[in-house]
Every structure is written in structure tokens, then in C-alpha cells.
CSV table of N, CA and C in Angstrom, one decimal:
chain,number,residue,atom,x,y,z
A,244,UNK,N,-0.7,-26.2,40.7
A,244,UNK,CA,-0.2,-27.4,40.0
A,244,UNK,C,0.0,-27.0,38.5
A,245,UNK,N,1.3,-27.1,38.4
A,245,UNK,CA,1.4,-27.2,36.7
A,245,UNK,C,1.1,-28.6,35.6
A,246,UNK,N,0.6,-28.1,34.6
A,246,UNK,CA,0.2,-28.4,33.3
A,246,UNK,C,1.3,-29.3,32.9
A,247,UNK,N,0.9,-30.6,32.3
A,247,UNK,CA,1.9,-30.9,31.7
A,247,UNK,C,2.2,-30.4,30.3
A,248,UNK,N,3.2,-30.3,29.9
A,248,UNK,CA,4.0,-30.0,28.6
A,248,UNK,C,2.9,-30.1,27.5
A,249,UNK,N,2.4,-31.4,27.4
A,249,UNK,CA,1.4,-31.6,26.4
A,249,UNK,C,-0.1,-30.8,26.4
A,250,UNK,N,-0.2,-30.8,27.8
A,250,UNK,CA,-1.6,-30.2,27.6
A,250,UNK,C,-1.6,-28.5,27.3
A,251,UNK,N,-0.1,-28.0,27.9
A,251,UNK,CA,0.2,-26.9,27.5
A,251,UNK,C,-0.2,-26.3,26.4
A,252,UNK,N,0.3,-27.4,25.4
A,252,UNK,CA,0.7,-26.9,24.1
A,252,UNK,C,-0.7,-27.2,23.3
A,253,UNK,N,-1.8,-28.3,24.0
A,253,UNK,CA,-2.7,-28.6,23.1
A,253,UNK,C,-3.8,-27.3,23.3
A,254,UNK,N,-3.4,-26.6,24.2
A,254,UNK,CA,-4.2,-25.1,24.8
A,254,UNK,C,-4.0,-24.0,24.0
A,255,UNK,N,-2.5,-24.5,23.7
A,255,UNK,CA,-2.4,-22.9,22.9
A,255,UNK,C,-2.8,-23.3,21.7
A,256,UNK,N,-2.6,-24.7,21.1
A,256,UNK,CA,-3.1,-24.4,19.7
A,256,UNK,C,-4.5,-24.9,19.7
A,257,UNK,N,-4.8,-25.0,20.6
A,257,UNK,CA,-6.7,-25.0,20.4
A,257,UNK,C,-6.8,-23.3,20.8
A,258,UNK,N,-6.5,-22.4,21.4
A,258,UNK,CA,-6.9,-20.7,21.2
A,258,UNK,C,-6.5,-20.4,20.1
A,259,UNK,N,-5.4,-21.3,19.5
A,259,UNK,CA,-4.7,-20.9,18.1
A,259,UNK,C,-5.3,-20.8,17.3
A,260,UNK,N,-6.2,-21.8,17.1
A,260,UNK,CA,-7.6,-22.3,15.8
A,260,UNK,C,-8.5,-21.6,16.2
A,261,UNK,N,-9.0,-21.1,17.6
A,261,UNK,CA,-9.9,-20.5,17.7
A,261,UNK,C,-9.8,-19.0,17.0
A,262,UNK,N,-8.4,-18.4,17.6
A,262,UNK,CA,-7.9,-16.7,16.8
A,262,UNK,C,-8.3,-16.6,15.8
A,263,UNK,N,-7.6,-18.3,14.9
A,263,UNK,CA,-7.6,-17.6,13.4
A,263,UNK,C,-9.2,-18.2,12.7
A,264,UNK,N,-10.1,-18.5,13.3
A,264,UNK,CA,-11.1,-19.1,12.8
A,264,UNK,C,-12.1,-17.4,13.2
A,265,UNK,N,-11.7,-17.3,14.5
A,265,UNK,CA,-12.7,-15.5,14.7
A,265,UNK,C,-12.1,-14.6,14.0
A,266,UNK,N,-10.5,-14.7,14.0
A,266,UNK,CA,-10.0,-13.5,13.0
A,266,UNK,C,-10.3,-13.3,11.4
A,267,UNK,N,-10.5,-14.4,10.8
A,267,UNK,CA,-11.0,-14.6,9.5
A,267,UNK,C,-12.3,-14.0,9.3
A,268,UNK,N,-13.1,-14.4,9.8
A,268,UNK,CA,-14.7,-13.6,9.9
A,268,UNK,C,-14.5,-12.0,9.5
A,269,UNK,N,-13.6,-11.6,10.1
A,269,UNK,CA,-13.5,-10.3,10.5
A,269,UNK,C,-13.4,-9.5,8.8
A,270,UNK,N,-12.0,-10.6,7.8
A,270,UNK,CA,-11.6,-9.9,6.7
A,270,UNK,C,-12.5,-10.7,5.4
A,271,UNK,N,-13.7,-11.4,6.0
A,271,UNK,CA,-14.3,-12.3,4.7
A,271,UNK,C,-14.7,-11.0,3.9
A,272,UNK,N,-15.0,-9.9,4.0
A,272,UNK,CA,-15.4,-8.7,2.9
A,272,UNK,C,-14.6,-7.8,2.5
A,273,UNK,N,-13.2,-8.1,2.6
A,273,UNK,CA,-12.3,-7.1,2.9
A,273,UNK,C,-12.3,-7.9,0.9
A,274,UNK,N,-11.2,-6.7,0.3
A,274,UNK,CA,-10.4,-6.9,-1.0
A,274,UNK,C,-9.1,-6.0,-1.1
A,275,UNK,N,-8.5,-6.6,-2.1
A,275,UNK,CA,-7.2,-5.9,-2.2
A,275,UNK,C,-7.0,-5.6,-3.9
A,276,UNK,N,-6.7,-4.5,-4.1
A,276,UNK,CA,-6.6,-4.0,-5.7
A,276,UNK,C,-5.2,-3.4,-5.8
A,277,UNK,N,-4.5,-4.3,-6.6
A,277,UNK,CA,-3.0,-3.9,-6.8
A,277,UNK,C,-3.0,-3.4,-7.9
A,278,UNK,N,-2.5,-2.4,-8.2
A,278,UNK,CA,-2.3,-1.4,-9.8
A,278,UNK,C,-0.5,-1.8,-9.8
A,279,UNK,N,-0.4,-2.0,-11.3
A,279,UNK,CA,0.9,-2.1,-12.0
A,279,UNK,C,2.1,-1.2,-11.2
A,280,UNK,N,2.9,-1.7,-11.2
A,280,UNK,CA,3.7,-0.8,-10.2
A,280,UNK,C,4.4,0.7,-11.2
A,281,UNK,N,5.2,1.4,-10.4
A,281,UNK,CA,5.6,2.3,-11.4
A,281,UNK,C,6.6,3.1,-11.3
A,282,UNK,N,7.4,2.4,-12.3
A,282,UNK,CA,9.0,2.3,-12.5
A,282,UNK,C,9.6,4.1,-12.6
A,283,UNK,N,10.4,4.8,-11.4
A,283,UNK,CA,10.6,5.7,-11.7
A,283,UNK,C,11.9,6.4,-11.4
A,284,UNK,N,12.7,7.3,-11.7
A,284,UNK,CA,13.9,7.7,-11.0
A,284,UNK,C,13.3,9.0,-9.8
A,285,UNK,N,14.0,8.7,-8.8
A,285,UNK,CA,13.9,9.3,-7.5
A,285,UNK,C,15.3,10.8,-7.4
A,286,UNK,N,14.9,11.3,-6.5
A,286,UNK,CA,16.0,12.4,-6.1
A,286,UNK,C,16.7,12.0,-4.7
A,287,UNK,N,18.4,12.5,-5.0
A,287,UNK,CA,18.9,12.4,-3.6
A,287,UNK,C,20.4,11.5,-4.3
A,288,UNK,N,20.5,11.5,-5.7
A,288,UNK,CA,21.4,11.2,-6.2
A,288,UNK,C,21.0,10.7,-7.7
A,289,UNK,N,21.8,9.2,-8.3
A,289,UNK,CA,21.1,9.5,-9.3
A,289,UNK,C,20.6,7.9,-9.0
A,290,UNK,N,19.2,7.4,-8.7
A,290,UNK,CA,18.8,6.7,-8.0
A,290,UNK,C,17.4,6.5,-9.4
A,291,UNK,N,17.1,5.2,-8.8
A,291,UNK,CA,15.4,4.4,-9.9
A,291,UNK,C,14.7,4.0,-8.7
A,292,UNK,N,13.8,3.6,-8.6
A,292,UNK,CA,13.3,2.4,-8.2
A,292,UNK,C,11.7,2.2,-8.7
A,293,UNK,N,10.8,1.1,-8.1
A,293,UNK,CA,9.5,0.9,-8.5
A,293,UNK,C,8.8,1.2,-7.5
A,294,UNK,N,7.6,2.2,-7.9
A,294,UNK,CA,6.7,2.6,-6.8
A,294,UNK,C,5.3,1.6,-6.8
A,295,UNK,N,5.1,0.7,-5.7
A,295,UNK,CA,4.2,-0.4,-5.5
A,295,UNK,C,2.7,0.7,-5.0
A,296,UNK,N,1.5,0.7,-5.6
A,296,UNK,CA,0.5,0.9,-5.0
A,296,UNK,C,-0.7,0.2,-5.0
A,297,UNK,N,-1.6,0.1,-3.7
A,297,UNK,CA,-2.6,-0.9,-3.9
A,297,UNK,C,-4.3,-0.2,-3.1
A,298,UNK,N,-4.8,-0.7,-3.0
A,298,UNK,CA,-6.2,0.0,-2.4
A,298,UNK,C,-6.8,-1.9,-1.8
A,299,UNK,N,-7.6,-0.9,-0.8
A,299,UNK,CA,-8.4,-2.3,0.5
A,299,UNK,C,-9.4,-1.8,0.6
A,300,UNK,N,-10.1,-2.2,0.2
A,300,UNK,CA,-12.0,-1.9,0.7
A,300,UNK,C,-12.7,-2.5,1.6
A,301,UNK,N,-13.9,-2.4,2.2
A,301,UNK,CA,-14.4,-3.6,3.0
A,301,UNK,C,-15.5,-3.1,3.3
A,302,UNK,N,-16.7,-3.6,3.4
A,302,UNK,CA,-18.0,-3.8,3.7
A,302,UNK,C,-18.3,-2.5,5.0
A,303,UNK,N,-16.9,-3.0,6.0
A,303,UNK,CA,-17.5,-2.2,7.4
A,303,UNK,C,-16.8,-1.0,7.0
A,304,UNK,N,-16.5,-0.3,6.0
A,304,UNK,CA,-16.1,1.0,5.8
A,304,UNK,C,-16.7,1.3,4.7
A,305,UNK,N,-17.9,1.6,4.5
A,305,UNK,CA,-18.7,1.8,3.4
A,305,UNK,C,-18.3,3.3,2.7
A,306,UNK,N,-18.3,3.2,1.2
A,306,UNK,CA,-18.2,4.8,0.5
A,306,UNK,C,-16.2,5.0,1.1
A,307,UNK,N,-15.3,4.2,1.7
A,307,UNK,CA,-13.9,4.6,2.1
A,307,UNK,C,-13.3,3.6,1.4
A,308,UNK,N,-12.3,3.4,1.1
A,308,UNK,CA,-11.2,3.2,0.7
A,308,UNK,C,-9.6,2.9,1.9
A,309,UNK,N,-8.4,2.3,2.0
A,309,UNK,CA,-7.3,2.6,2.3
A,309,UNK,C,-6.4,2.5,1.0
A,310,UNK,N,-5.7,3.6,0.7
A,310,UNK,CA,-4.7,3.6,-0.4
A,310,UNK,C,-3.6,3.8,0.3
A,311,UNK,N,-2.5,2.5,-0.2
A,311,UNK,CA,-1.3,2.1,0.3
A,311,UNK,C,-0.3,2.6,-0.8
A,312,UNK,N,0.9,3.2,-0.2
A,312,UNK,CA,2.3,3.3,-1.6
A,312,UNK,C,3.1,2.6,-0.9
A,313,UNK,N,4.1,2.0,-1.7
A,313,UNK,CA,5.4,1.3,-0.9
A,313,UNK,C,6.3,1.1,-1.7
A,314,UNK,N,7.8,1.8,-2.1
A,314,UNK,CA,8.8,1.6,-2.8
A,314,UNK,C,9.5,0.4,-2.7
A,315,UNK,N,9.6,-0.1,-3.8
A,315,UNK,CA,10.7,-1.2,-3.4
A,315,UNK,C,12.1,-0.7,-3.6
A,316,UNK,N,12.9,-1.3,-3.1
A,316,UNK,CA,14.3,-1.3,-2.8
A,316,UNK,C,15.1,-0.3,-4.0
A,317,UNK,N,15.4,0.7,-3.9
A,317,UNK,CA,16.4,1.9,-4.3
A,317,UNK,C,17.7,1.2,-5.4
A,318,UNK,N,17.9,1.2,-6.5
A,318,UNK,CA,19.1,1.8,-7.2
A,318,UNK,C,19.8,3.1,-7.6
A,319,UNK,N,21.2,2.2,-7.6
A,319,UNK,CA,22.0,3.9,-7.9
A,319,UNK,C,22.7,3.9,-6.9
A,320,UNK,N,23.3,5.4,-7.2
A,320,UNK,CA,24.3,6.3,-6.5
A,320,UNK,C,24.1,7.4,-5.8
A,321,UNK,N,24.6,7.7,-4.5
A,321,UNK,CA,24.1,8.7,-4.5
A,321,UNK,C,25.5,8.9,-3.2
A,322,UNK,N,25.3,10.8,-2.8
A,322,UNK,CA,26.5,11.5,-2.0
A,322,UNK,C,26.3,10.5,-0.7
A,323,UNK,N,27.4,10.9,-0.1
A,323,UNK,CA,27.9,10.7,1.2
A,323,UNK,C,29.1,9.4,1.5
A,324,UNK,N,28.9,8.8,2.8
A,324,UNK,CA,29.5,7.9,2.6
A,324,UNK,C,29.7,6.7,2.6
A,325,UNK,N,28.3,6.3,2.2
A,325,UNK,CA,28.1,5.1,1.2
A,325,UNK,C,27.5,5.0,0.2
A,326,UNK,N,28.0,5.5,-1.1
A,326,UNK,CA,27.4,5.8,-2.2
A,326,UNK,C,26.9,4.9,-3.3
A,327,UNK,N,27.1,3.4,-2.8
A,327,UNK,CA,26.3,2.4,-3.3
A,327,UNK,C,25.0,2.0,-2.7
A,328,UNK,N,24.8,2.1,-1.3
A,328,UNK,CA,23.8,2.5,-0.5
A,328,UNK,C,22.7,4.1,-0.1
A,329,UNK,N,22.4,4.7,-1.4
A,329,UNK,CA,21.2,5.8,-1.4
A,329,UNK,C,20.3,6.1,-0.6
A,330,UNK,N,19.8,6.8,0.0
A,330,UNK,CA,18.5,7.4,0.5
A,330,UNK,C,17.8,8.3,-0.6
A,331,UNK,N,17.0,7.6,-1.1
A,331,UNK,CA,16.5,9.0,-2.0
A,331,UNK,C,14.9,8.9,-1.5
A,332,UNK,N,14.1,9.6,-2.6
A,332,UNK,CA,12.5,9.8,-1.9
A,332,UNK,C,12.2,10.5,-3.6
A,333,UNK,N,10.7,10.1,-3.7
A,333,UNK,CA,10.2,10.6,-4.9
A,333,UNK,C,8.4,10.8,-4.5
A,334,UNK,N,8.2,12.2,-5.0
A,334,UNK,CA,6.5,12.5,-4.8
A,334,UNK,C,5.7,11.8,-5.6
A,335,UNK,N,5.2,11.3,-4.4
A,335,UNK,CA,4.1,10.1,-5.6
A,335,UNK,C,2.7,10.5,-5.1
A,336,UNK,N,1.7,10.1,-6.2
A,336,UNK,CA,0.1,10.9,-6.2
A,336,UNK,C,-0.4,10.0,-6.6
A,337,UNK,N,-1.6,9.5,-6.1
A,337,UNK,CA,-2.4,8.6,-6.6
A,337,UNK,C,-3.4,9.4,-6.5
A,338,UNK,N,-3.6,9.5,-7.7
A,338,UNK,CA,-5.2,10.7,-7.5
A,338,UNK,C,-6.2,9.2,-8.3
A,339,UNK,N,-7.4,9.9,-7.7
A,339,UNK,CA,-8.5,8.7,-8.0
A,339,UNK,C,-10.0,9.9,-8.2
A,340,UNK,N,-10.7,9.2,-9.1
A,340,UNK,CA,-11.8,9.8,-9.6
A,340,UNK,C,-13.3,8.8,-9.8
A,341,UNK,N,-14.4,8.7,-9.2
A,341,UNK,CA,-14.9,8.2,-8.9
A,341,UNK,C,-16.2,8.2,-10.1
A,342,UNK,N,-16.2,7.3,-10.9
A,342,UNK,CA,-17.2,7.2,-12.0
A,342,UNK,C,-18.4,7.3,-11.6
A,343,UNK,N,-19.3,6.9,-10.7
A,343,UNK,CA,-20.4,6.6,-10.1
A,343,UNK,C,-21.1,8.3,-9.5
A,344,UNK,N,-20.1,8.6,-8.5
A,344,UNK,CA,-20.7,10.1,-7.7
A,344,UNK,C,-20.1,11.2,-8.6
A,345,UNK,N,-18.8,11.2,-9.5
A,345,UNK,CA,-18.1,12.2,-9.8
A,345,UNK,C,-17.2,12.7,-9.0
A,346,UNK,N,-16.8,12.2,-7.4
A,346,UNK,CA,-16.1,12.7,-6.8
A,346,UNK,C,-14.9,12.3,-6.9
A,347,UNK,N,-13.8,13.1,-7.3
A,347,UNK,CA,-12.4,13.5,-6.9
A,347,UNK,C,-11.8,13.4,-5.9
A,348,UNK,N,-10.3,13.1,-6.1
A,348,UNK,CA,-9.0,13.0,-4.7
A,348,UNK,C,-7.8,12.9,-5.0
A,349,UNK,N,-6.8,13.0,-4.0
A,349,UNK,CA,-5.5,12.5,-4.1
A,349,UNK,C,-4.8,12.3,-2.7
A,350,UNK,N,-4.0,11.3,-3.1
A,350,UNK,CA,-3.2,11.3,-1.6
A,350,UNK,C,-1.6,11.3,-2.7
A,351,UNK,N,-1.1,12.2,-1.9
A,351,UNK,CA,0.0,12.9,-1.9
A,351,UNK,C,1.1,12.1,-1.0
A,352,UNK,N,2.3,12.0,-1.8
A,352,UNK,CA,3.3,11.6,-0.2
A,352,UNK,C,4.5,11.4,-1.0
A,353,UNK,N,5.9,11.9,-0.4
A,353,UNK,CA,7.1,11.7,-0.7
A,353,UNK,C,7.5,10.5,0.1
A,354,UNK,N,7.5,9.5,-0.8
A,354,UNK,CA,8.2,8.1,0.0
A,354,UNK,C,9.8,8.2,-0.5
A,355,UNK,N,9.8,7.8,0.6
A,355,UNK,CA,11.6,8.1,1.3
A,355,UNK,C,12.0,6.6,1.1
A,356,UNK,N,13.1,5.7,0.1
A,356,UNK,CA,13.5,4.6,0.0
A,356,UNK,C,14.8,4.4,-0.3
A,357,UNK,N,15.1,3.2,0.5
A,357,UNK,CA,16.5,3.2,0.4
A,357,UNK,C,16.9,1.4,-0.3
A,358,UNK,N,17.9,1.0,0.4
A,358,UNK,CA,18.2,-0.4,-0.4
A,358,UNK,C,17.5,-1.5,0.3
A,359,UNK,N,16.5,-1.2,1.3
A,359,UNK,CA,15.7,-2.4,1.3
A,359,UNK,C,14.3,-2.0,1.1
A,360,UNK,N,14.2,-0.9,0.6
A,360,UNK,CA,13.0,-0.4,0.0
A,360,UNK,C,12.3,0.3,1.5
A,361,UNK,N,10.9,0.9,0.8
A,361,UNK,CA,10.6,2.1,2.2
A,361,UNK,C,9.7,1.3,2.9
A,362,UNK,N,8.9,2.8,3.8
A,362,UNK,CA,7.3,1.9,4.9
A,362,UNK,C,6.9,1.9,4.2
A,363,UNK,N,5.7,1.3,4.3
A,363,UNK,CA,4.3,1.4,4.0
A,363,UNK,C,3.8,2.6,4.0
A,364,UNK,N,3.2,3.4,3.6
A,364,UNK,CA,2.2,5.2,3.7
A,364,UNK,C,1.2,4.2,3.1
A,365,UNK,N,0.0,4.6,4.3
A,365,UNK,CA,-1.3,4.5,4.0
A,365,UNK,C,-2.3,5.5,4.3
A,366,UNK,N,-3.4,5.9,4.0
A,366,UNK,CA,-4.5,6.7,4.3
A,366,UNK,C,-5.7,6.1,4.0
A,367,UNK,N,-6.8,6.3,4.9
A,367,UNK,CA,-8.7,6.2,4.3
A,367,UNK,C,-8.5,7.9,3.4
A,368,UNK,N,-9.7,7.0,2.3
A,368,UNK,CA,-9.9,7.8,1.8
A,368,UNK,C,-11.3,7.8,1.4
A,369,UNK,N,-11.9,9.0,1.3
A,369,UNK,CA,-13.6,9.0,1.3
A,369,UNK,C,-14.0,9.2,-0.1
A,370,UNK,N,-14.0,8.1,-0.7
A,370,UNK,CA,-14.3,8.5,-2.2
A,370,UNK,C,-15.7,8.2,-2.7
A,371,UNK,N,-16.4,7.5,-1.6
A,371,UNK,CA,-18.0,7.5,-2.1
A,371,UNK,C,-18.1,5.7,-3.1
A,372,UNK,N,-19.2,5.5,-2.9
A,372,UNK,CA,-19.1,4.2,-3.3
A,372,UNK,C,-19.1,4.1,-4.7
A,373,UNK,N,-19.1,3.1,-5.3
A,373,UNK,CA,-19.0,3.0,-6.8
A,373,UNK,C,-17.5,2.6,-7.3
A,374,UNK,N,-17.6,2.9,-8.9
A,374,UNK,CA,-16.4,2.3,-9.6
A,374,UNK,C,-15.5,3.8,-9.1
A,375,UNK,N,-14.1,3.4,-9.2
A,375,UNK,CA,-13.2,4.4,-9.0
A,375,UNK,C,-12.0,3.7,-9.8
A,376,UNK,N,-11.7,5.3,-10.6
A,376,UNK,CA,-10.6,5.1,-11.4
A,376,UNK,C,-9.3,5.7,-10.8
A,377,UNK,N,-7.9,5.2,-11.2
A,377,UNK,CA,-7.0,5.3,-10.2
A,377,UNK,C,-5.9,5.8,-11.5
A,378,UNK,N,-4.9,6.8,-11.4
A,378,UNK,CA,-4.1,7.4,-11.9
A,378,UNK,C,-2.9,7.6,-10.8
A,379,UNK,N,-1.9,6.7,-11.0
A,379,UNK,CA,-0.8,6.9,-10.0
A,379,UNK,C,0.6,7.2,-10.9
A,380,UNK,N,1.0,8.4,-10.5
A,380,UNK,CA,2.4,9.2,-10.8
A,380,UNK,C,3.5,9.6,-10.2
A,381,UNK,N,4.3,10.4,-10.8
A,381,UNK,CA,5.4,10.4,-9.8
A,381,UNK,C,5.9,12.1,-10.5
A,382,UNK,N,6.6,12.8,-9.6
A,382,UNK,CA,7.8,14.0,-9.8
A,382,UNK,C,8.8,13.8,-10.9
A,383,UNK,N,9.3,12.9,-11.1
A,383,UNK,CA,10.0,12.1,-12.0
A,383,UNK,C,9.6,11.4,-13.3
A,384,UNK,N,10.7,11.6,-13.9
A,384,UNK,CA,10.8,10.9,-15.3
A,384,UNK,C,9.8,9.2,-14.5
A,385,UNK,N,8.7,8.6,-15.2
A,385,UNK,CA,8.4,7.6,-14.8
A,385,UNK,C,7.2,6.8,-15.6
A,386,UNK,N,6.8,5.9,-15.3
A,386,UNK,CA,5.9,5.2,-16.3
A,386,UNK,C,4.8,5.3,-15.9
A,387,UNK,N,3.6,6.3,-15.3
A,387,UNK,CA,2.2,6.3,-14.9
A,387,UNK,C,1.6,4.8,-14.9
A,388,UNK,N,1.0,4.5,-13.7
A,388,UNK,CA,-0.4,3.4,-13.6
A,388,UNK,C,-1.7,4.2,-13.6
A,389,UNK,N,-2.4,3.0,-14.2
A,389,UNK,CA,-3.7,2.8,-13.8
A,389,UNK,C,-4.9,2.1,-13.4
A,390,UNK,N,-5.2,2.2,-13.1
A,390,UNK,CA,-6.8,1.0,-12.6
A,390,UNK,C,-7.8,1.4,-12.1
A,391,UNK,N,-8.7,0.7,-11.7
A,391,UNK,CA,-9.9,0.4,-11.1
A,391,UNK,C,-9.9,-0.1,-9.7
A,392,UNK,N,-11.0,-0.1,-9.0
A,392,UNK,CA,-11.5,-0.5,-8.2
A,392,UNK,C,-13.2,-0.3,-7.9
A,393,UNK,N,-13.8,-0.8,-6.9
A,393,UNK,CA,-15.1,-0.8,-6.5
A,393,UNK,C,-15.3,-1.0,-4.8
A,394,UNK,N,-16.1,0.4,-4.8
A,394,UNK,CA,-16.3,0.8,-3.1
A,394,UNK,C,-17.9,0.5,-2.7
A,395,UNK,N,-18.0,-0.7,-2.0
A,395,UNK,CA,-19.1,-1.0,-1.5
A,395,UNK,C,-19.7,0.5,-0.9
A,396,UNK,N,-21.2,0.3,-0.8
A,396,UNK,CA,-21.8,1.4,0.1
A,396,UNK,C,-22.3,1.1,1.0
């Protein structure tokens, strides 16, 4: 026997409230550390754009880190045959140095962006807990960020 319409719907949004009431638990220790973005020209024509980077910590990954890059949306010109619409890509480094242990890193990555800007590149990174300083650059003429963060142990 089927459900009527109403009770259908009062089912899914009562597992609705339940998802997001269990799912929240999950990110109550979680953080997010966004550094200044950083305005740079790319290769592949004669192309700019801003390189977005941020860091996520959390309780259940003690002494680790995720470091995210993400270009936004490409200007410029570049070959082929749409040369208002570019592909270009620029090596970007977030090296990070950890005040607390003294340990060192970087995550390396040529983000590839075009006119609606690139993926997401992310990695863990094992930087040990404590304060961590953050130096994010580029291959290119560009404006360097920097910041902080703090890695639960």
C-alpha cells in the first residue's frame, strides 16, 4: 500500500533534519583559514587571474592540515580559436613553516584556469601541530600572500 503524498514528504524531511542534525556533529571542530588571494599573470597567452588559497583543520586529523588552491576565472588573450576565452595555468606554492616543531613544506601545483575559473587542488598535509606560517606564490610576476593558522594535536 502506498503512502500518501503527505506522509511521503513528512518522511523525507524528518531523515532531512535528522542528516543534517548527525552531519553537523561531524564538522563542529573542523576550521577554515582563508589567506588573501594572489593576484597574478599566468602562461598560455597573455592572461591574469587571482589565485584563491585556504587551509581546514580538524580535531580528527591531529598535527594534518588540508591545503586547497583554486583560481578564479582567467583574463586575457590567448592563441587558438577562441582568443577571448584562454586556458592558461600558473605554478603555485604554498609553502608553510611551522613555528611550534620547526617543520617545513610545500605543496606544489600548476592550476590550469580558464573563464570560469579552475578545480579545486587539494592535499593533507603533515605539518605537526602548532602555529603554522603560510607563504603562498606564484612563477609569475604576482603579489605573494601570507598567514597563519593553528593545527590542533
Amino acid at each position: 500500500m502506498r503512502q500518501p503524498n503527505i506522509a511521503r514528504a513528512a518522511a523525507v524531511l524528518a531523515g532531512s533534519a535528522v542528516a543534517v542534525i548527525v552531519g553537523s556533529g561531524a564538522q563542529a571542530n573542523a576550521t577554515t583559514v582563508e589567506f588573501p588571494q594572489v593576484p597574478t599573470l599566468a602562461t598560455g597567452g597573455l592572461c591574469w587571474t587571482n589565485v584563491r588559497t585556504w587551509v581546514e583543520t580538524n580535531q580528527q586529523w591531529p598535527g594534518r592540515a588540508i591545503f586547497n588552491v583554486r583560481a578564479l576565472p582567467v583574463s586575457g588573450v590567448g592563441p587558438g580559436a577562441y582568443p577571448f576565452a584562454p586556458l592558461c595555468e600558473v605554478y603555485t606554492t604554498v609553502a608553510w613553516h611551522n613555528m611550534t616543531t620547526g617543520a617545513t613544506g610545500a605543496y606544489n601545483n600548476i592550476v590550469v584556469t580558464g573563464i570560469y575559473g579552475s578545480i579545486q587542488y587539494s592535499l593533507f598535509q603533515d605539518t605537526g601541530p602548532g602555529r603554522v606560517e603560510v607563504t603562498v606564490t606564484t612563477n609569475n610576476v604576482s603579489i605573494p600572500a601570507r598567514g597563519w593558522f593553528d593545527v590542533p594535536a
